[in-house]
Amino acid sequence: MTLFALPASFMYPLTISLVPSISAATAAGRGEAAAQNAASALKLAMVVALPVGVGMSVLAGPILHLLYPAVPQTAEAASYHLRILGIASVFVCLMIATAGILQAYGKERIPVITLLAGGGVKIAANYLLVTNPAISIHGAPIGTLLCYAVIAGLNLLAIVRVVPHRLSLGGAAGKLLLSTAAMAAAARGGYGLLSRHMGSGGATLLSILAAGSVYVLLVLCLEVLRREEILQLPKGEKLVKFLFKS
């Protein structure tokens, strides 16, 4: 499995656990409950996808050097691609979550159509960028980013149009972006500081740990996730007991 596919691997358990609740609420005629579950699915997807994808992007070089120390030149050359693919992986996760929501509402054909549209964008971008000698292979990750951004965007637009009730994230989008920006700054700044005093591998691991701690702390302090949303996660009861001891 490539690093690019790592964030998406977390999405499938979330989709499997949340989509049935949306379908059940829709079948029972509880439209508002279904919309609330769909909003929770989107929020949870972004809570997981943003730190992993953005983290891979800002620490692309150090992560690749940590994983492939025997081929430093290859790792350095690949870091450009991972910086772009890290952001693309966020859109992949959003694509998976939105496709699951559309399927739960009985609109299973829409994700197929948007997937074909994204594939068309990918082919066009590769043709225009990769065949350009000045860009060459560096155009491939850009095409991938555009592909999944288009698919996720079209899926979100479809949700707005087909879901009877408006999906409200309760201001979570802004809080998530703030938490992710702080995490990215902690990751990059932490690595820059630590790498002056220790090896690159140790600095990478410690900066990831520090950035992850900053992100989790902000998500909890800003109350991005509600107790009932955490309960919908696999092992949600244990997480609630750990996070809300009071």
PDB file of C-alpha atoms in Angstrom:
ATOM      1  CA  MET A   1       0.000   0.000   0.000  1.00  0.00           C
ATOM      2  CA  THR A   2       1.313   3.458  -0.882  1.00  0.00           C
ATOM      3  CA  LEU A   3       1.431   6.340   1.601  1.00  0.00           C
ATOM      4  CA  PHE A   4      -1.124   8.116  -0.579  1.00  0.00           C
ATOM      5  CA  ALA A   5      -3.667   5.361   0.183  1.00  0.00           C
ATOM      6  CA  LEU A   6      -3.080   5.432   3.942  1.00  0.00           C
ATOM      7  CA  PRO A   7      -5.690   8.094   4.922  1.00  0.00           C
ATOM      8  CA  ALA A   8      -8.370   6.445   2.774  1.00  0.00           C
ATOM      9  CA  SER A   9      -7.874   3.158   4.624  1.00  0.00           C
ATOM     10  CA  PHE A  10      -9.330   4.824   7.735  1.00  0.00           C
ATOM     11  CA  MET A  11     -12.460   5.918   5.864  1.00  0.00           C
ATOM     12  CA  TYR A  12     -13.983   2.568   5.043  1.00  0.00           C
ATOM     13  CA  PRO A  13     -14.612   1.518   8.674  1.00  0.00           C
ATOM     14  CA  LEU A  14     -16.189   4.931   9.303  1.00  0.00           C
ATOM     15  CA  THR A  15     -18.394   4.611   6.227  1.00  0.00           C
ATOM     16  CA  ILE A  16     -19.430   1.072   7.115  1.00  0.00           C
ATOM     17  CA  SER A  17     -20.381   2.114  10.650  1.00  0.00           C
ATOM     18  CA  LEU A  18     -22.214   5.365   9.803  1.00  0.00           C
ATOM     19  CA  VAL A  19     -24.001   4.817   6.487  1.00  0.00           C
ATOM     20  CA  PRO A  20     -26.447   2.160   7.811  1.00  0.00           C
ATOM     21  CA  SER A  21     -27.691   4.621  10.418  1.00  0.00           C
ATOM     22  CA  ILE A  22     -28.409   7.146   7.660  1.00  0.00           C
ATOM     23  CA  SER A  23     -30.296   4.558   5.620  1.00  0.00           C
ATOM     24  CA  ALA A  24     -32.297   3.405   8.642  1.00  0.00           C
ATOM     25  CA  ALA A  25     -33.319   6.961   9.554  1.00  0.00           C
ATOM     26  CA  THR A  26     -34.304   7.687   5.953  1.00  0.00           C
ATOM     27  CA  ALA A  27     -36.379   4.507   5.703  1.00  0.00           C
ATOM     28  CA  ALA A  28     -38.160   5.396   8.945  1.00  0.00           C
ATOM     29  CA  GLY A  29     -39.053   8.851   7.647  1.00  0.00           C
ATOM     30  CA  ARG A  30     -36.788  10.630  10.130  1.00  0.00           C
ATOM     31  CA  GLY A  31     -35.239  13.052   7.668  1.00  0.00           C
ATOM     32  CA  GLU A  32     -33.656  15.359  10.228  1.00  0.00           C
ATOM     33  CA  ALA A  33     -31.994  12.449  12.015  1.00  0.00           C
ATOM     34  CA  ALA A  34     -30.667  11.142   8.696  1.00  0.00           C
ATOM     35  CA  ALA A  35     -29.247  14.565   7.844  1.00  0.00           C
ATOM     36  CA  GLN A  36     -27.627  14.806  11.269  1.00  0.00           C
ATOM     37  CA  ASN A  37     -26.006  11.393  10.798  1.00  0.00           C
ATOM     38  CA  ALA A  38     -24.799  12.415   7.335  1.00  0.00           C
ATOM     39  CA  ALA A  39     -23.274  15.610   8.746  1.00  0.00           C
ATOM     40  CA  SER A  40     -21.565  13.556  11.448  1.00  0.00           C
ATOM     41  CA  ALA A  41     -20.137  11.254   8.771  1.00  0.00           C
ATOM     42  CA  LEU A  42     -18.657  14.212   6.877  1.00  0.00           C
ATOM     43  CA  LYS A  43     -17.270  15.729  10.058  1.00  0.00           C
ATOM     44  CA  LEU A  44     -15.665  12.491  11.214  1.00  0.00           C
ATOM     45  CA  ALA A  45     -14.169  11.935   7.771  1.00  0.00           C
ATOM     46  CA  MET A  46     -12.502  15.321   7.858  1.00  0.00           C
ATOM     47  CA  VAL A  47     -11.355  14.917  11.481  1.00  0.00           C
ATOM     48  CA  VAL A  48      -9.358  11.881  10.361  1.00  0.00           C
ATOM     49  CA  ALA A  49      -8.400  12.922   6.815  1.00  0.00           C
ATOM     50  CA  LEU A  50      -7.121  16.455   7.391  1.00  0.00           C
ATOM     51  CA  PRO A  51      -4.340  15.753   9.909  1.00  0.00           C
ATOM     52  CA  VAL A  52      -3.092  12.651   8.092  1.00  0.00           C
ATOM     53  CA  GLY A  53      -3.148  14.187   4.610  1.00  0.00           C
ATOM     54  CA  VAL A  54      -1.822  17.617   5.552  1.00  0.00           C
ATOM     55  CA  GLY A  55       0.730  16.044   7.873  1.00  0.00           C
ATOM     56  CA  MET A  56       2.094  13.901   5.054  1.00  0.00           C
ATOM     57  CA  SER A  57       2.250  16.978   2.855  1.00  0.00           C
ATOM     58  CA  VAL A  58       4.193  19.268   5.213  1.00  0.00           C
ATOM     59  CA  LEU A  59       6.596  16.502   6.302  1.00  0.00           C
ATOM     60  CA  ALA A  60       6.826  14.704   2.953  1.00  0.00           C
ATOM     61  CA  GLY A  61      10.604  14.820   2.708  1.00  0.00           C
ATOM     62  CA  PRO A  62      11.404  13.814   6.309  1.00  0.00           C
ATOM     63  CA  ILE A  63       8.838  10.988   6.238  1.00  0.00           C
ATOM     64  CA  LEU A  64      10.252   9.526   3.016  1.00  0.00           C
ATOM     65  CA  HIS A  65      13.827   9.787   4.294  1.00  0.00           C
ATOM     66  CA  LEU A  66      12.720   8.028   7.482  1.00  0.00           C
ATOM     67  CA  LEU A  67      11.071   5.173   5.582  1.00  0.00           C
ATOM     68  CA  TYR A  68      13.686   4.799   2.842  1.00  0.00           C
ATOM     69  CA  PRO A  69      17.075   5.684   4.351  1.00  0.00           C
ATOM     70  CA  ALA A  70      18.950   3.448   1.888  1.00  0.00           C
ATOM     71  CA  VAL A  71      17.879   5.535  -1.125  1.00  0.00           C
ATOM     72  CA  PRO A  72      18.078   9.185  -0.014  1.00  0.00           C
ATOM     73  CA  GLN A  73      18.154  10.584  -3.546  1.00  0.00           C
ATOM     74  CA  THR A  74      15.018   8.681  -4.526  1.00  0.00           C
ATOM     75  CA  ALA A  75      13.290   9.747  -1.308  1.00  0.00           C
ATOM     76  CA  GLU A  76      14.161  13.377  -1.980  1.00  0.00           C
ATOM     77  CA  ALA A  77      12.893  13.160  -5.562  1.00  0.00           C
ATOM     78  CA  ALA A  78       9.621  11.594  -4.400  1.00  0.00           C
ATOM     79  CA  SER A  79       8.966  14.230  -1.735  1.00  0.00           C
ATOM     80  CA  TYR A  80       7.499  16.651  -4.309  1.00  0.00           C
ATOM     81  CA  HIS A  81       4.914  14.049  -5.290  1.00  0.00           C
ATOM     82  CA  LEU A  82       3.956  13.229  -1.690  1.00  0.00           C
ATOM     83  CA  ARG A  83       3.492  16.921  -0.876  1.00  0.00           C
ATOM     84  CA  ILE A  84       0.779  17.119  -3.518  1.00  0.00           C
ATOM     85  CA  LEU A  85      -0.635  13.625  -2.983  1.00  0.00           C
ATOM     86  CA  GLY A  86      -0.983  14.299   0.750  1.00  0.00           C
ATOM     87  CA  ILE A  87      -3.499  17.041  -0.046  1.00  0.00           C
ATOM     88  CA  ALA A  88      -5.097  14.823  -2.703  1.00  0.00           C
ATOM     89  CA  SER A  89      -5.631  12.108  -0.097  1.00  0.00           C
ATOM     90  CA  VAL A  90      -7.884  14.494   1.843  1.00  0.00           C
ATOM     91  CA  PHE A  91     -10.156  14.721  -1.199  1.00  0.00           C
ATOM     92  CA  VAL A  92     -10.046  10.935  -1.579  1.00  0.00           C
ATOM     93  CA  CYS A  93     -11.394  10.591   1.958  1.00  0.00           C
ATOM     94  CA  LEU A  94     -14.046  13.203   1.274  1.00  0.00           C
ATOM     95  CA  MET A  95     -14.980  11.324  -1.915  1.00  0.00           C
ATOM     96  CA  ILE A  96     -15.434   8.069   0.032  1.00  0.00           C
ATOM     97  CA  ALA A  97     -17.568   9.724   2.727  1.00  0.00           C
ATOM     98  CA  THR A  98     -19.771  11.640   0.286  1.00  0.00           C
ATOM     99  CA  ALA A  99     -20.233   8.601  -1.940  1.00  0.00           C
ATOM    100  CA  GLY A 100     -21.369   6.601   1.093  1.00  0.00           C
ATOM    101  CA  ILE A 101     -23.885   9.308   2.012  1.00  0.00           C
ATOM    102  CA  LEU A 102     -25.297   9.405  -1.511  1.00  0.00           C
ATOM    103  CA  GLN A 103     -25.629   5.630  -1.533  1.00  0.00           C
ATOM    104  CA  ALA A 104     -27.413   5.752   1.820  1.00  0.00           C
ATOM    105  CA  TYR A 105     -29.958   8.112   0.285  1.00  0.00           C
ATOM    106  CA  GLY A 106     -30.491   5.744  -2.646  1.00  0.00           C
ATOM    107  CA  LYS A 107     -28.501   7.859  -5.133  1.00  0.00           C
ATOM    108  CA  GLU A 108     -25.915   5.207  -5.936  1.00  0.00           C
ATOM    109  CA  ARG A 109     -25.625   6.237  -9.596  1.00  0.00           C
ATOM    110  CA  ILE A 110     -24.351   9.732  -8.802  1.00  0.00           C
ATOM    111  CA  PRO A 111     -20.960   8.580  -7.399  1.00  0.00           C
ATOM    112  CA  VAL A 112     -20.433   6.534 -10.559  1.00  0.00           C
ATOM    113  CA  ILE A 113     -21.063   9.582 -12.740  1.00  0.00           C
ATOM    114  CA  THR A 114     -18.806  11.834 -10.664  1.00  0.00           C
ATOM    115  CA  LEU A 115     -16.104   9.161 -10.712  1.00  0.00           C
ATOM    116  CA  LEU A 116     -16.213   9.147 -14.509  1.00  0.00           C
ATOM    117  CA  ALA A 117     -16.021  12.954 -14.525  1.00  0.00           C
ATOM    118  CA  GLY A 118     -12.991  12.881 -12.266  1.00  0.00           C
ATOM    119  CA  GLY A 119     -11.386  10.239 -14.458  1.00  0.00           C
ATOM    120  CA  GLY A 120     -11.864  12.506 -17.447  1.00  0.00           C
ATOM    121  CA  VAL A 121     -10.159  15.357 -15.591  1.00  0.00           C
ATOM    122  CA  LYS A 122      -7.282  13.043 -14.680  1.00  0.00           C
ATOM    123  CA  ILE A 123      -6.771  11.951 -18.290  1.00  0.00           C
ATOM    124  CA  ALA A 124      -6.917  15.530 -19.571  1.00  0.00           C
ATOM    125  CA  ALA A 125      -4.546  16.816 -16.880  1.00  0.00           C
ATOM    126  CA  ASN A 126      -2.048  14.036 -17.541  1.00  0.00           C
ATOM    127  CA  TYR A 127      -2.160  14.701 -21.255  1.00  0.00           C
ATOM    128  CA  LEU A 128      -1.584  18.429 -20.809  1.00  0.00           C
ATOM    129  CA  LEU A 129       0.958  18.284 -17.979  1.00  0.00           C
ATOM    130  CA  VAL A 130       2.900  15.025 -18.244  1.00  0.00           C
ATOM    131  CA  THR A 131       3.462  15.442 -21.984  1.00  0.00           C
ATOM    132  CA  ASN A 132       4.889  18.921 -21.332  1.00  0.00           C
ATOM    133  CA  PRO A 133       8.692  18.474 -21.147  1.00  0.00           C
ATOM    134  CA  ALA A 134       8.962  21.327 -18.646  1.00  0.00           C
ATOM    135  CA  ILE A 135       6.659  19.519 -16.199  1.00  0.00           C
ATOM    136  CA  SER A 136       6.909  15.851 -17.181  1.00  0.00           C
ATOM    137  CA  ILE A 137       6.238  13.335 -14.400  1.00  0.00           C
ATOM    138  CA  HIS A 138       5.639  16.138 -11.890  1.00  0.00           C
ATOM    139  CA  GLY A 139       2.272  16.633 -13.574  1.00  0.00           C
ATOM    140  CA  ALA A 140       0.988  13.192 -12.509  1.00  0.00           C
ATOM    141  CA  PRO A 141       0.259  14.062  -8.845  1.00  0.00           C
ATOM    142  CA  ILE A 142      -1.310  17.353  -9.937  1.00  0.00           C
ATOM    143  CA  GLY A 143      -3.672  15.392 -12.182  1.00  0.00           C
ATOM    144  CA  THR A 144      -4.511  13.101  -9.272  1.00  0.00           C
ATOM    145  CA  LEU A 145      -5.235  16.064  -7.004  1.00  0.00           C
ATOM    146  CA  LEU A 146      -7.529  17.660  -9.602  1.00  0.00           C
ATOM    147  CA  CYS A 147      -9.278  14.342 -10.221  1.00  0.00           C
ATOM    148  CA  TYR A 148     -10.299  13.706  -6.626  1.00  0.00           C
ATOM    149  CA  ALA A 149     -11.033  17.375  -5.915  1.00  0.00           C
ATOM    150  CA  VAL A 150     -13.538  17.368  -8.788  1.00  0.00           C
ATOM    151  CA  ILE A 151     -15.148  14.113  -7.623  1.00  0.00           C
ATOM    152  CA  ALA A 152     -15.457  15.275  -4.005  1.00  0.00           C
ATOM    153  CA  GLY A 153     -16.766  18.680  -5.092  1.00  0.00           C
ATOM    154  CA  LEU A 154     -19.401  17.170  -7.381  1.00  0.00           C
ATOM    155  CA  ASN A 155     -20.474  14.732  -4.675  1.00  0.00           C
ATOM    156  CA  LEU A 156     -20.895  17.573  -2.188  1.00  0.00           C
ATOM    157  CA  LEU A 157     -22.904  19.554  -4.731  1.00  0.00           C
ATOM    158  CA  ALA A 158     -25.102  16.499  -5.321  1.00  0.00           C
ATOM    159  CA  ILE A 159     -25.674  16.104  -1.573  1.00  0.00           C
ATOM    160  CA  VAL A 160     -26.806  19.724  -1.339  1.00  0.00           C
ATOM    161  CA  ARG A 161     -29.275  19.115  -4.155  1.00  0.00           C
ATOM    162  CA  VAL A 162     -30.656  15.669  -3.279  1.00  0.00           C
ATOM    163  CA  VAL A 163     -30.671  15.582   0.524  1.00  0.00           C
ATOM    164  CA  PRO A 164     -34.028  16.943   1.711  1.00  0.00           C
ATOM    165  CA  HIS A 165     -32.638  18.499   4.892  1.00  0.00           C
ATOM    166  CA  ARG A 166     -29.645  20.812   5.070  1.00  0.00           C
ATOM    167  CA  LEU A 167     -26.496  19.254   6.505  1.00  0.00           C
ATOM    168  CA  SER A 168     -25.238  21.443   9.341  1.00  0.00           C
ATOM    169  CA  LEU A 169     -21.687  21.019  10.597  1.00  0.00           C
ATOM    170  CA  GLY A 170     -22.265  23.449  13.450  1.00  0.00           C
ATOM    171  CA  GLY A 171     -19.207  25.580  12.691  1.00  0.00           C
ATOM    172  CA  ALA A 172     -16.947  22.536  12.740  1.00  0.00           C
ATOM    173  CA  ALA A 173     -15.369  23.316   9.350  1.00  0.00           C
ATOM    174  CA  GLY A 174     -13.661  26.468  10.572  1.00  0.00           C
ATOM    175  CA  LYS A 175     -12.527  24.806  13.792  1.00  0.00           C
ATOM    176  CA  LEU A 176     -11.095  21.870  11.854  1.00  0.00           C
ATOM    177  CA  LEU A 177      -9.186  24.145   9.494  1.00  0.00           C
ATOM    178  CA  LEU A 178      -7.782  26.083  12.454  1.00  0.00           C
ATOM    179  CA  SER A 179      -6.752  22.862  14.221  1.00  0.00           C
ATOM    180  CA  THR A 180      -5.153  21.518  11.053  1.00  0.00           C
ATOM    181  CA  ALA A 181      -3.250  24.754  10.396  1.00  0.00           C
ATOM    182  CA  ALA A 182      -1.889  24.724  13.957  1.00  0.00           C
ATOM    183  CA  MET A 183      -0.934  21.069  13.573  1.00  0.00           C
ATOM    184  CA  ALA A 184       0.879  21.752  10.295  1.00  0.00           C
ATOM    185  CA  ALA A 185       2.780  24.653  11.865  1.00  0.00           C
ATOM    186  CA  ALA A 186       3.725  22.472  14.843  1.00  0.00           C
ATOM    187  CA  ALA A 187       4.891  19.674  12.560  1.00  0.00           C
ATOM    188  CA  ARG A 188       7.012  21.863  10.315  1.00  0.00           C
ATOM    189  CA  GLY A 189       8.338  24.105  13.067  1.00  0.00           C
ATOM    190  CA  GLY A 190       8.992  21.180  15.378  1.00  0.00           C
ATOM    191  CA  TYR A 191      10.974  19.333  12.732  1.00  0.00           C
ATOM    192  CA  GLY A 192      13.007  22.419  11.870  1.00  0.00           C
ATOM    193  CA  LEU A 193      13.910  22.924  15.519  1.00  0.00           C
ATOM    194  CA  LEU A 194      14.540  19.288  16.439  1.00  0.00           C
ATOM    195  CA  SER A 195      16.561  18.462  13.338  1.00  0.00           C
ATOM    196  CA  ARG A 196      19.219  20.930  14.504  1.00  0.00           C
ATOM    197  CA  HIS A 197      19.851  18.900  17.629  1.00  0.00           C
ATOM    198  CA  MET A 198      19.260  15.273  16.564  1.00  0.00           C
ATOM    199  CA  GLY A 199      19.061  13.009  13.558  1.00  0.00           C
ATOM    200  CA  SER A 200      16.390  13.409  10.924  1.00  0.00           C
ATOM    201  CA  GLY A 201      14.597  10.177  11.874  1.00  0.00           C
ATOM    202  CA  GLY A 202      14.191  11.086  15.544  1.00  0.00           C
ATOM    203  CA  ALA A 203      13.201  14.649  14.675  1.00  0.00           C
ATOM    204  CA  THR A 204      10.552  13.352  12.274  1.00  0.00           C
ATOM    205  CA  LEU A 205       8.988  10.993  14.813  1.00  0.00           C
ATOM    206  CA  LEU A 206       8.975  13.563  17.611  1.00  0.00           C
ATOM    207  CA  SER A 207       7.548  16.303  15.387  1.00  0.00           C
ATOM    208  CA  ILE A 208       4.740  13.957  14.264  1.00  0.00           C
ATOM    209  CA  LEU A 209       3.986  13.151  17.903  1.00  0.00           C
ATOM    210  CA  ALA A 210       3.978  16.832  18.863  1.00  0.00           C
ATOM    211  CA  ALA A 211       1.803  17.823  15.909  1.00  0.00           C
ATOM    212  CA  GLY A 212      -0.650  15.022  16.633  1.00  0.00           C
ATOM    213  CA  SER A 213      -0.903  16.113  20.266  1.00  0.00           C
ATOM    214  CA  VAL A 214      -1.576  19.714  19.222  1.00  0.00           C
ATOM    215  CA  TYR A 215      -4.307  18.580  16.833  1.00  0.00           C
ATOM    216  CA  VAL A 216      -6.078  16.289  19.307  1.00  0.00           C
ATOM    217  CA  LEU A 217      -5.910  18.936  22.031  1.00  0.00           C
ATOM    218  CA  LEU A 218      -7.431  21.615  19.780  1.00  0.00           C
ATOM    219  CA  VAL A 219     -10.151  19.311  18.455  1.00  0.00           C
ATOM    220  CA  LEU A 220     -11.166  18.523  22.031  1.00  0.00           C
ATOM    221  CA  CYS A 221     -10.869  22.081  23.355  1.00  0.00           C
ATOM    222  CA  LEU A 222     -12.836  23.536  20.428  1.00  0.00           C
ATOM    223  CA  GLU A 223     -15.445  20.784  20.830  1.00  0.00           C
ATOM    224  CA  VAL A 224     -15.337  19.816  17.173  1.00  0.00           C
ATOM    225  CA  LEU A 225     -16.885  16.424  17.967  1.00  0.00           C
ATOM    226  CA  ARG A 226     -19.907  15.862  20.163  1.00  0.00           C
ATOM    227  CA  ARG A 227     -20.166  12.919  22.535  1.00  0.00           C
ATOM    228  CA  GLU A 228     -22.877  11.246  20.438  1.00  0.00           C
ATOM    229  CA  GLU A 229     -20.731  11.526  17.320  1.00  0.00           C
ATOM    230  CA  ILE A 230     -17.800   9.803  18.989  1.00  0.00           C
ATOM    231  CA  LEU A 231     -20.158   7.040  20.117  1.00  0.00           C
ATOM    232  CA  GLN A 232     -20.850   6.229  16.467  1.00  0.00           C
ATOM    233  CA  LEU A 233     -17.195   5.358  15.899  1.00  0.00           C
ATOM    234  CA  PRO A 234     -15.862   1.820  16.259  1.00  0.00           C
ATOM    235  CA  LYS A 235     -14.965   1.415  19.986  1.00  0.00           C
ATOM    236  CA  GLY A 236     -16.773   4.692  20.545  1.00  0.00           C
ATOM    237  CA  GLU A 237     -17.845   3.796  24.090  1.00  0.00           C
ATOM    238  CA  LYS A 238     -14.231   3.344  25.180  1.00  0.00           C
ATOM    239  CA  LEU A 239     -13.207   6.620  23.526  1.00  0.00           C
ATOM    240  CA  VAL A 240     -15.988   8.504  25.298  1.00  0.00           C
ATOM    241  CA  LYS A 241     -14.995   7.049  28.665  1.00  0.00           C
ATOM    242  CA  PHE A 242     -11.385   8.080  28.037  1.00  0.00           C
ATOM    243  CA  LEU A 243     -12.109  11.573  26.707  1.00  0.00           C
ATOM    244  CA  PHE A 244     -15.034  12.468  28.949  1.00  0.00           C
ATOM    245  CA  LYS A 245     -14.003  11.000  32.277  1.00  0.00           C
ATOM    246  CA  SER A 246     -16.207  13.390  34.145  1.00  0.00           C
TER     247      SER A 246
END
